[in-house]
Short mmCIF file of C-alpha atoms in Angstrom, two decimals:
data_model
loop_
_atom_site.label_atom_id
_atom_site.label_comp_id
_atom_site.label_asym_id
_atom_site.label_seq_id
_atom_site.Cartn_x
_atom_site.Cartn_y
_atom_site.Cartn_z
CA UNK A 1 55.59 30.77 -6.70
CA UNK A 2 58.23 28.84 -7.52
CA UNK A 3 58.02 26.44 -4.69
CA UNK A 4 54.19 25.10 -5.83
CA UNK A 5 55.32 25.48 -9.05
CA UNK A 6 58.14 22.54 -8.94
CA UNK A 7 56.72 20.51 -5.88
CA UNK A 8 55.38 17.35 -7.93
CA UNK A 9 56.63 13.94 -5.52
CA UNK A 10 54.02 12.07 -7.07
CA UNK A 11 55.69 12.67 -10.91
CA UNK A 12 51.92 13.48 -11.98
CA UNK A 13 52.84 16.61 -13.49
CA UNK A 14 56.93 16.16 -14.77
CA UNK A 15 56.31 12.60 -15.17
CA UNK A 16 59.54 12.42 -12.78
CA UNK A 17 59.38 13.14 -9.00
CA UNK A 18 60.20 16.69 -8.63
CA UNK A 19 61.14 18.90 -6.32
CA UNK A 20 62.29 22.78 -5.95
CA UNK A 21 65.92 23.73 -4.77
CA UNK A 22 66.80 22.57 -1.63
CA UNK A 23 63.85 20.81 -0.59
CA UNK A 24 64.96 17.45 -1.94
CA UNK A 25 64.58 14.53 0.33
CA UNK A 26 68.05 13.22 2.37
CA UNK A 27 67.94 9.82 0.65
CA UNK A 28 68.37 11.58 -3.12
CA UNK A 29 71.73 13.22 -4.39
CA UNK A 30 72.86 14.55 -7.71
CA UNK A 31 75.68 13.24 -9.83
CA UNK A 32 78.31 15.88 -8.64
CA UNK A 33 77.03 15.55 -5.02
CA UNK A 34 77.46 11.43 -5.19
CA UNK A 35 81.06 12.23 -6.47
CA UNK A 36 81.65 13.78 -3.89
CA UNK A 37 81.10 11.34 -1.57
CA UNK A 38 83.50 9.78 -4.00
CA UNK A 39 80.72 7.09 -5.58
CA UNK A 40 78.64 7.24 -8.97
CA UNK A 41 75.14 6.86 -10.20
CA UNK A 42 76.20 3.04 -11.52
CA UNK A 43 73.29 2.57 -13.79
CA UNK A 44 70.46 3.18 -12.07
CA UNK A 45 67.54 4.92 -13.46
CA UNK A 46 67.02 8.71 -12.01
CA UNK A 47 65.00 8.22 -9.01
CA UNK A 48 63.62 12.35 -9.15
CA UNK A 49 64.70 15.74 -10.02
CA UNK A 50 65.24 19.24 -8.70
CA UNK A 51 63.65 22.51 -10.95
CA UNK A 52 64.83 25.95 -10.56
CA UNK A 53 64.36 29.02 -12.51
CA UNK A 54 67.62 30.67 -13.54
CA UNK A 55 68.95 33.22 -16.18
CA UNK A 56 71.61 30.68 -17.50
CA UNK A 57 69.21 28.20 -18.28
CA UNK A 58 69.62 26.66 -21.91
CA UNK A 59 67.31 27.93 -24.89
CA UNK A 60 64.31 26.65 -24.74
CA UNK A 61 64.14 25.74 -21.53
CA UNK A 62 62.07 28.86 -20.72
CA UNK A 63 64.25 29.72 -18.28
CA UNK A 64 64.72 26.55 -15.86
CA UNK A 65 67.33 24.03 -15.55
CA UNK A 66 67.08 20.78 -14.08
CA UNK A 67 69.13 18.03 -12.02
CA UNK A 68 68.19 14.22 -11.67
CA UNK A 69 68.63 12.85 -8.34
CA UNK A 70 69.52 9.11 -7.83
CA UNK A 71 69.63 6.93 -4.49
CA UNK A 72 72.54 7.21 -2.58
CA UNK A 73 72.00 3.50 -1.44
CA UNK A 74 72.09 2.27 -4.62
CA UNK A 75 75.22 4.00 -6.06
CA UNK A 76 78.45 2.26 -6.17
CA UNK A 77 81.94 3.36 -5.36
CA UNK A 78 83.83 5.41 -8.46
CA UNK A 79 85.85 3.37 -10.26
CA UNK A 80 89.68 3.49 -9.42
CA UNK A 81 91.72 4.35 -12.60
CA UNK A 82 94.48 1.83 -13.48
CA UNK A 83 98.50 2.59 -13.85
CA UNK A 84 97.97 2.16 -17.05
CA UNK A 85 95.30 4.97 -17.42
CA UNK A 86 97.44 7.11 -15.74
CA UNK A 87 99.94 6.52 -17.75
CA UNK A 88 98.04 7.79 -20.58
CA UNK A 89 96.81 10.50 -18.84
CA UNK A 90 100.51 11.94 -18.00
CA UNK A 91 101.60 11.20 -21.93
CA UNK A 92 98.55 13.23 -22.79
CA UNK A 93 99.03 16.17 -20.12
CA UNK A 94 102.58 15.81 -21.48
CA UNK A 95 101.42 16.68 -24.84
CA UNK A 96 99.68 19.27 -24.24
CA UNK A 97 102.14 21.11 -22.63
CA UNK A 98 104.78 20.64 -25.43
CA UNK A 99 105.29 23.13 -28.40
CA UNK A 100 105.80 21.36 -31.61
CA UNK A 101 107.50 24.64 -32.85
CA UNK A 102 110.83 24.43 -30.47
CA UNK A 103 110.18 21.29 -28.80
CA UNK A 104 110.52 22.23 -25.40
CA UNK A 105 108.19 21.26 -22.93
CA UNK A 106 106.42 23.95 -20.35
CA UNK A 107 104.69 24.20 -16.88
CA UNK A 108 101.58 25.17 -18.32
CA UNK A 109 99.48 23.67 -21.23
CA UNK A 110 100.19 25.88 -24.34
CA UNK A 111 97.43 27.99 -25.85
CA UNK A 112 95.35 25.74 -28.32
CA UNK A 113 94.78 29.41 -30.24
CA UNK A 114 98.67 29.63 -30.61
CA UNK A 115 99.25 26.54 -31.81
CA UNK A 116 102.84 26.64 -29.75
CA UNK A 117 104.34 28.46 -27.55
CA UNK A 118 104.07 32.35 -26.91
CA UNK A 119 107.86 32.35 -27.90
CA UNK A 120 107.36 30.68 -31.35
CA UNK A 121 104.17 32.36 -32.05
CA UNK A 122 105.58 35.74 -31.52
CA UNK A 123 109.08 35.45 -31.68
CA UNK A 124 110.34 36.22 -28.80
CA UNK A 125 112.45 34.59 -25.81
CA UNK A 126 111.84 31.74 -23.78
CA UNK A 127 111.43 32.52 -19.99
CA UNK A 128 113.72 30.06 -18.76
CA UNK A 129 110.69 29.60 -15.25
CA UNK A 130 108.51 28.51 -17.78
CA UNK A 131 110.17 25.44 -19.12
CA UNK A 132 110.08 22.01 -17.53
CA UNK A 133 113.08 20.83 -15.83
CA UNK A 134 114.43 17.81 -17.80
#
C-alpha cells in the first residue's frame, strides 16, 4: 500500500516529485547523503522527495515523514572552515568543558544541568583522570 501510495514522479499529487523509500532515482540524494559524499545542496531548489510511514513521525504529520532530494550534479563541494573558525570552535569546546565553580578544565563537557562540575555540585573530590593536562 504504501508503495502506490507515495509513487507520484509527475508531482501531480504532492505537488513535488515523490517517491517511496528506496525507490528514489540514482541521480537524487538527500542532504545527509550529499554530505557524505562530502558536498552540499548549494542553493538549489529540492528537485523531489521520499515519503515513508513511521511511528516517530512529527504531530500532525499523520504518521509520515519526509526527505527532499536534490541533484547530485548540481551540488557543490562543502565549504572548508577557516583557522579562524576553528579557532573559535576550540575556545568554545574549551568552554564548555570548564567549570566556573573551581576553574579547572575537564576531558568531557560538564553537565549543562549541573551548572559545574560533579565535584562542585556535590562536593566531592576531583578525579585527578578527569582533568585536562595543562
Amino acid at each position: 500500500m504504501s508503495f502506490t501510495r507515495f509513487y507520484d514522479p509527475d508531482a501531480t499529487r504532492h505537488g513535488l516529485a515523490t517517491w517511496p523509500w528506496g525507490h528514489a532515482p540514482a541521480h537524487l540524494a538527500t542532504k545527509k547523503q550529499l554530505a557524505a559524499r562530502g558536498l552540499r545542496p548549494g542553493g538549489q531548489e529540492p528537485a523531489g522527495q521520499i515519503r515513508w510511514r513511521s511511528r516517530r513521525a512529527p504531530p500532525g504529520a499523520r504518521g509520515v515523514r519526509e526527505a527532499l532530494l536534490y541533484r547530485i550534479e548540481d551540488a557543490v563541494p562543502k565549504r572548508v572552515p577557516t583557522p579562524a573558525v576553528l579557532a573559535s570552535l576550540a575556545r568554545a569546546m574549551r568552554a564548555r568543558r570548564t567549570c566556573p565553580t573551581c576553574r579547572l578544565t575537564f576531558v568531557y563537557c560538564l553537565p549543562t544541568s549541573l551548572g559545574e562540575c560533579a565535584a562542585c555540585a556535590f562536593d566531592t573530590e576531583v578525579d585527578p583522570n578527569d582533568v585536562e593536562a595543562a
